[in-house]
Amino acid sequence: MSIPRKISGSDPGSAAVVERQEQKLKPPPLYQVVMLNDDFTPMEFVVFVIQEFFRKDRETATQIMLKVHQHGRAVCGVYAKDVAATKVEQVMSAARQAGHPLQCVMEAI
């Protein structure tokens, strides 16, 4: 986006010159949504949550679930801050309603 800037001439009757000054905009910071392993949440529930809230197909959701299981954590997606916070809340709410201790967090990239 550019902001026009007016430069006036020394003579009141002279024409004004407009110069464009470039304004650099940074993209919003991104956050990764990370699911954490526990010893109690069923693997099938984790796959369901990944499919439901992160819109992954069954095969991809299963791969993410296995990474959570084997490595203790896995990234489910990368989003803007508000979207990431919403995803974390959706996962945590679904886990609480189902009676599972599944944990999900967001981390700045």
Short mmCIF file of N, CA and C in Angstrom, two decimals:
data_model
loop_
_atom_site.label_atom_id
_atom_site.label_comp_id
_atom_site.label_asym_id
_atom_site.label_seq_id
_atom_site.Cartn_x
_atom_site.Cartn_y
_atom_site.Cartn_z
N MET A 1 0.84 -1.14 0.00
CA MET A 1 0.00 0.00 0.00
C MET A 1 0.90 1.22 0.00
N SER A 2 0.50 2.24 -0.70
CA SER A 2 1.30 3.46 -0.70
C SER A 2 0.46 4.62 -0.21
N ILE A 3 1.13 5.57 0.38
CA ILE A 3 0.46 6.74 0.92
C ILE A 3 0.90 7.95 0.11
N PRO A 4 -0.05 8.67 -0.50
CA PRO A 4 0.35 9.84 -1.26
C PRO A 4 0.84 10.94 -0.32
N ARG A 5 1.82 11.65 -0.76
CA ARG A 5 2.35 12.75 0.03
C ARG A 5 2.40 13.97 -0.87
N LYS A 6 1.88 15.08 -0.40
CA LYS A 6 1.82 16.29 -1.20
C LYS A 6 3.01 17.18 -0.90
N ILE A 7 3.65 17.62 -1.94
CA ILE A 7 4.77 18.56 -1.80
C ILE A 7 4.33 19.84 -2.46
N SER A 8 4.27 20.91 -1.71
CA SER A 8 3.79 22.16 -2.29
C SER A 8 4.94 22.94 -2.90
N GLY A 9 4.61 23.69 -3.93
CA GLY A 9 5.62 24.54 -4.60
C GLY A 9 5.81 25.82 -3.82
N SER A 10 6.82 26.59 -4.17
CA SER A 10 7.09 27.84 -3.46
C SER A 10 6.11 28.93 -3.89
N ASP A 11 5.57 28.82 -5.07
CA ASP A 11 4.63 29.81 -5.58
C ASP A 11 3.20 29.33 -5.29
N PRO A 12 2.36 30.14 -4.63
CA PRO A 12 1.01 29.70 -4.30
C PRO A 12 0.20 29.26 -5.51
N GLY A 13 0.50 29.76 -6.67
CA GLY A 13 -0.24 29.41 -7.87
C GLY A 13 0.34 28.21 -8.60
N SER A 14 1.45 27.66 -8.15
CA SER A 14 2.08 26.54 -8.85
C SER A 14 1.34 25.24 -8.56
N ALA A 15 1.49 24.30 -9.46
CA ALA A 15 0.85 22.99 -9.30
C ALA A 15 1.58 22.18 -8.24
N ALA A 16 0.84 21.38 -7.53
CA ALA A 16 1.42 20.52 -6.49
C ALA A 16 1.89 19.22 -7.12
N VAL A 17 2.96 18.69 -6.59
CA VAL A 17 3.51 17.42 -7.05
C VAL A 17 3.18 16.37 -6.00
N VAL A 18 2.63 15.26 -6.45
CA VAL A 18 2.30 14.18 -5.52
C VAL A 18 3.33 13.08 -5.68
N GLU A 19 3.88 12.67 -4.57
CA GLU A 19 4.90 11.63 -4.59
C GLU A 19 4.39 10.46 -3.76
N ARG A 20 4.61 9.24 -4.22
CA ARG A 20 4.15 8.06 -3.48
C ARG A 20 5.26 7.56 -2.57
N GLN A 21 4.88 7.32 -1.34
CA GLN A 21 5.83 6.78 -0.36
C GLN A 21 5.36 5.37 -0.02
N GLU A 22 6.19 4.39 -0.29
CA GLU A 22 5.83 3.00 -0.06
C GLU A 22 5.80 2.70 1.43
N GLN A 23 4.76 2.00 1.84
CA GLN A 23 4.64 1.58 3.23
C GLN A 23 4.71 0.06 3.25
N LYS A 24 5.66 -0.47 3.99
CA LYS A 24 5.84 -1.92 4.04
C LYS A 24 4.97 -2.51 5.14
N LEU A 25 4.16 -3.47 4.75
CA LEU A 25 3.30 -4.16 5.70
C LEU A 25 3.84 -5.57 5.93
N LYS A 26 3.89 -5.97 7.18
CA LYS A 26 4.35 -7.31 7.50
C LYS A 26 3.14 -8.24 7.56
N PRO A 27 3.31 -9.47 7.12
CA PRO A 27 2.21 -10.42 7.29
C PRO A 27 2.02 -10.70 8.78
N PRO A 28 0.82 -11.10 9.18
CA PRO A 28 0.60 -11.36 10.60
C PRO A 28 1.45 -12.53 11.07
N PRO A 29 1.85 -12.52 12.35
CA PRO A 29 2.66 -13.64 12.86
C PRO A 29 1.83 -14.93 12.84
N LEU A 30 2.49 -16.04 12.62
CA LEU A 30 1.82 -17.34 12.56
C LEU A 30 2.10 -18.16 13.81
N TYR A 31 1.16 -19.02 14.11
CA TYR A 31 1.25 -19.89 15.28
C TYR A 31 0.97 -21.32 14.84
N GLN A 32 1.73 -22.25 15.39
CA GLN A 32 1.46 -23.65 15.10
C GLN A 32 0.63 -24.23 16.24
N VAL A 33 -0.34 -25.04 15.87
CA VAL A 33 -1.17 -25.72 16.85
C VAL A 33 -0.57 -27.10 17.05
N VAL A 34 -0.18 -27.40 18.29
CA VAL A 34 0.54 -28.62 18.61
C VAL A 34 -0.31 -29.48 19.55
N MET A 35 -0.46 -30.75 19.19
CA MET A 35 -1.16 -31.70 20.04
C MET A 35 -0.12 -32.47 20.84
N LEU A 36 -0.42 -32.66 22.14
CA LEU A 36 0.52 -33.32 23.04
C LEU A 36 0.03 -34.73 23.40
N ASN A 37 0.97 -35.63 23.57
CA ASN A 37 0.64 -37.02 23.89
C ASN A 37 0.25 -37.18 25.36
N ASP A 38 -0.63 -38.12 25.59
CA ASP A 38 -0.92 -38.57 26.96
C ASP A 38 -1.17 -40.07 26.87
N ASP A 39 -1.21 -40.72 28.00
CA ASP A 39 -1.36 -42.19 28.02
C ASP A 39 -2.80 -42.65 28.12
N PHE A 40 -3.77 -41.73 28.05
CA PHE A 40 -5.15 -42.11 28.30
C PHE A 40 -6.10 -41.86 27.14
N THR A 41 -5.86 -40.84 26.34
CA THR A 41 -6.77 -40.52 25.23
C THR A 41 -6.66 -41.58 24.15
N PRO A 42 -7.78 -42.17 23.73
CA PRO A 42 -7.74 -43.19 22.67
C PRO A 42 -7.24 -42.60 21.34
N MET A 43 -6.45 -43.40 20.65
CA MET A 43 -5.90 -42.96 19.37
C MET A 43 -7.00 -42.59 18.38
N GLU A 44 -8.08 -43.35 18.40
CA GLU A 44 -9.18 -43.09 17.46
C GLU A 44 -9.81 -41.72 17.71
N PHE A 45 -9.88 -41.31 18.99
CA PHE A 45 -10.41 -39.98 19.31
C PHE A 45 -9.49 -38.90 18.77
N VAL A 46 -8.18 -39.09 18.89
CA VAL A 46 -7.21 -38.12 18.38
C VAL A 46 -7.37 -37.99 16.86
N VAL A 47 -7.51 -39.11 16.17
CA VAL A 47 -7.71 -39.08 14.72
C VAL A 47 -8.99 -38.31 14.39
N PHE A 48 -10.06 -38.58 15.12
CA PHE A 48 -11.33 -37.89 14.90
C PHE A 48 -11.17 -36.37 15.06
N VAL A 49 -10.51 -35.94 16.14
CA VAL A 49 -10.32 -34.52 16.42
C VAL A 49 -9.51 -33.85 15.30
N ILE A 50 -8.48 -34.51 14.85
CA ILE A 50 -7.64 -33.95 13.78
C ILE A 50 -8.46 -33.81 12.49
N GLN A 51 -9.26 -34.82 12.18
CA GLN A 51 -10.11 -34.74 10.99
C GLN A 51 -11.15 -33.63 11.13
N GLU A 52 -11.76 -33.57 12.28
CA GLU A 52 -12.88 -32.64 12.51
C GLU A 52 -12.44 -31.18 12.53
N PHE A 53 -11.39 -30.86 13.28
CA PHE A 53 -11.03 -29.47 13.49
C PHE A 53 -9.89 -28.96 12.61
N PHE A 54 -9.14 -29.88 12.02
CA PHE A 54 -8.02 -29.45 11.16
C PHE A 54 -8.23 -29.85 9.71
N ARG A 55 -9.40 -30.43 9.42
CA ARG A 55 -9.81 -30.78 8.05
C ARG A 55 -8.77 -31.63 7.31
N LYS A 56 -8.25 -32.63 8.02
CA LYS A 56 -7.29 -33.56 7.41
C LYS A 56 -8.03 -34.83 7.01
N ASP A 57 -7.57 -35.47 5.93
CA ASP A 57 -8.16 -36.75 5.57
C ASP A 57 -7.73 -37.81 6.58
N ARG A 58 -8.37 -38.96 6.54
CA ARG A 58 -8.11 -39.99 7.56
C ARG A 58 -6.65 -40.43 7.58
N GLU A 59 -6.05 -40.61 6.42
CA GLU A 59 -4.66 -41.05 6.37
C GLU A 59 -3.72 -40.02 7.00
N THR A 60 -3.89 -38.76 6.65
CA THR A 60 -3.05 -37.70 7.22
C THR A 60 -3.28 -37.57 8.72
N ALA A 61 -4.55 -37.64 9.13
CA ALA A 61 -4.87 -37.56 10.56
C ALA A 61 -4.22 -38.71 11.33
N THR A 62 -4.22 -39.89 10.74
CA THR A 62 -3.59 -41.05 11.38
C THR A 62 -2.08 -40.85 11.49
N GLN A 63 -1.46 -40.30 10.46
CA GLN A 63 -0.02 -40.03 10.50
C GLN A 63 0.32 -39.02 11.59
N ILE A 64 -0.50 -37.97 11.71
CA ILE A 64 -0.26 -36.97 12.76
C ILE A 64 -0.43 -37.61 14.13
N MET A 65 -1.48 -38.42 14.30
CA MET A 65 -1.73 -39.10 15.58
C MET A 65 -0.54 -39.98 15.95
N LEU A 66 0.01 -40.72 14.97
CA LEU A 66 1.15 -41.59 15.25
C LEU A 66 2.38 -40.78 15.65
N LYS A 67 2.55 -39.62 15.04
CA LYS A 67 3.68 -38.76 15.42
C LYS A 67 3.50 -38.26 16.85
N VAL A 68 2.26 -37.90 17.22
CA VAL A 68 1.98 -37.49 18.60
C VAL A 68 2.33 -38.64 19.54
N HIS A 69 1.90 -39.83 19.19
CA HIS A 69 2.11 -41.01 20.03
C HIS A 69 3.59 -41.37 20.17
N GLN A 70 4.33 -41.31 19.07
CA GLN A 70 5.74 -41.73 19.07
C GLN A 70 6.70 -40.66 19.55
N HIS A 71 6.39 -39.39 19.26
CA HIS A 71 7.33 -38.31 19.57
C HIS A 71 6.85 -37.39 20.70
N GLY A 72 5.65 -37.64 21.20
CA GLY A 72 5.15 -36.84 22.30
C GLY A 72 4.41 -35.58 21.90
N ARG A 73 4.50 -35.21 20.63
CA ARG A 73 3.85 -34.00 20.13
C ARG A 73 3.88 -33.98 18.62
N ALA A 74 2.97 -33.23 18.02
CA ALA A 74 2.96 -33.06 16.57
C ALA A 74 2.19 -31.80 16.22
N VAL A 75 2.61 -31.17 15.16
CA VAL A 75 1.94 -29.97 14.66
C VAL A 75 0.74 -30.40 13.82
N CYS A 76 -0.42 -29.85 14.14
CA CYS A 76 -1.65 -30.17 13.40
C CYS A 76 -1.94 -29.13 12.33
N GLY A 77 -1.40 -27.92 12.48
CA GLY A 77 -1.63 -26.87 11.49
C GLY A 77 -0.96 -25.58 11.92
N VAL A 78 -0.86 -24.65 10.97
CA VAL A 78 -0.25 -23.34 11.22
C VAL A 78 -1.27 -22.28 10.80
N TYR A 79 -1.53 -21.33 11.71
CA TYR A 79 -2.60 -20.36 11.49
C TYR A 79 -2.23 -19.00 12.06
N ALA A 80 -3.02 -17.99 11.73
CA ALA A 80 -2.93 -16.69 12.39
C ALA A 80 -3.34 -16.88 13.85
N LYS A 81 -2.98 -15.95 14.69
CA LYS A 81 -3.16 -16.09 16.14
C LYS A 81 -4.61 -16.41 16.54
N ASP A 82 -5.56 -15.66 16.03
CA ASP A 82 -6.97 -15.86 16.42
C ASP A 82 -7.48 -17.23 15.99
N VAL A 83 -7.11 -17.66 14.79
CA VAL A 83 -7.56 -18.96 14.29
C VAL A 83 -6.92 -20.07 15.11
N ALA A 84 -5.63 -19.94 15.40
CA ALA A 84 -4.93 -20.95 16.21
C ALA A 84 -5.57 -21.07 17.60
N ALA A 85 -5.88 -19.94 18.21
CA ALA A 85 -6.50 -19.96 19.54
C ALA A 85 -7.87 -20.64 19.49
N THR A 86 -8.61 -20.40 18.42
CA THR A 86 -9.91 -21.05 18.26
C THR A 86 -9.76 -22.55 18.11
N LYS A 87 -8.79 -22.99 17.31
CA LYS A 87 -8.55 -24.42 17.12
C LYS A 87 -8.20 -25.09 18.45
N VAL A 88 -7.33 -24.47 19.23
CA VAL A 88 -6.95 -25.02 20.53
C VAL A 88 -8.18 -25.16 21.42
N GLU A 89 -9.00 -24.13 21.46
CA GLU A 89 -10.21 -24.18 22.29
C GLU A 89 -11.18 -25.26 21.83
N GLN A 90 -11.33 -25.43 20.51
CA GLN A 90 -12.21 -26.47 19.98
C GLN A 90 -11.73 -27.86 20.41
N VAL A 91 -10.43 -28.11 20.27
CA VAL A 91 -9.87 -29.42 20.63
C VAL A 91 -10.04 -29.66 22.13
N MET A 92 -9.69 -28.67 22.93
CA MET A 92 -9.76 -28.83 24.38
C MET A 92 -11.21 -29.04 24.84
N SER A 93 -12.13 -28.33 24.25
CA SER A 93 -13.54 -28.47 24.59
C SER A 93 -14.06 -29.86 24.22
N ALA A 94 -13.72 -30.34 23.02
CA ALA A 94 -14.15 -31.67 22.59
C ALA A 94 -13.57 -32.75 23.51
N ALA A 95 -12.31 -32.58 23.89
CA ALA A 95 -11.66 -33.56 24.78
C ALA A 95 -12.34 -33.57 26.15
N ARG A 96 -12.63 -32.39 26.69
CA ARG A 96 -13.30 -32.31 27.99
C ARG A 96 -14.69 -32.96 27.94
N GLN A 97 -15.43 -32.66 26.87
CA GLN A 97 -16.78 -33.22 26.74
C GLN A 97 -16.74 -34.74 26.64
N ALA A 98 -15.68 -35.27 26.00
CA ALA A 98 -15.56 -36.72 25.85
C ALA A 98 -14.90 -37.36 27.07
N GLY A 99 -14.44 -36.55 28.01
CA GLY A 99 -13.81 -37.08 29.22
C GLY A 99 -12.37 -37.52 29.02
N HIS A 100 -11.67 -36.91 28.05
CA HIS A 100 -10.27 -37.26 27.77
C HIS A 100 -9.34 -36.13 28.21
N PRO A 101 -8.13 -36.46 28.64
CA PRO A 101 -7.18 -35.44 29.09
C PRO A 101 -6.31 -34.87 27.96
N LEU A 102 -6.72 -35.03 26.72
CA LEU A 102 -5.94 -34.56 25.57
C LEU A 102 -5.60 -33.08 25.72
N GLN A 103 -4.36 -32.74 25.43
CA GLN A 103 -3.89 -31.35 25.52
C GLN A 103 -3.47 -30.85 24.14
N CYS A 104 -3.75 -29.59 23.89
CA CYS A 104 -3.41 -28.94 22.64
C CYS A 104 -2.95 -27.53 22.98
N VAL A 105 -1.87 -27.07 22.37
CA VAL A 105 -1.34 -25.74 22.64
C VAL A 105 -0.99 -25.04 21.34
N MET A 106 -0.82 -23.74 21.43
CA MET A 106 -0.34 -22.99 20.26
C MET A 106 1.01 -22.37 20.59
N GLU A 107 1.88 -22.35 19.59
CA GLU A 107 3.24 -21.84 19.79
C GLU A 107 3.56 -20.89 18.65
N ALA A 108 4.15 -19.76 18.97
CA ALA A 108 4.58 -18.80 17.95
C ALA A 108 5.69 -19.43 17.11
N ILE A 109 5.66 -19.12 15.86
CA ILE A 109 6.70 -19.66 14.96
C ILE A 109 7.84 -18.68 14.90
#
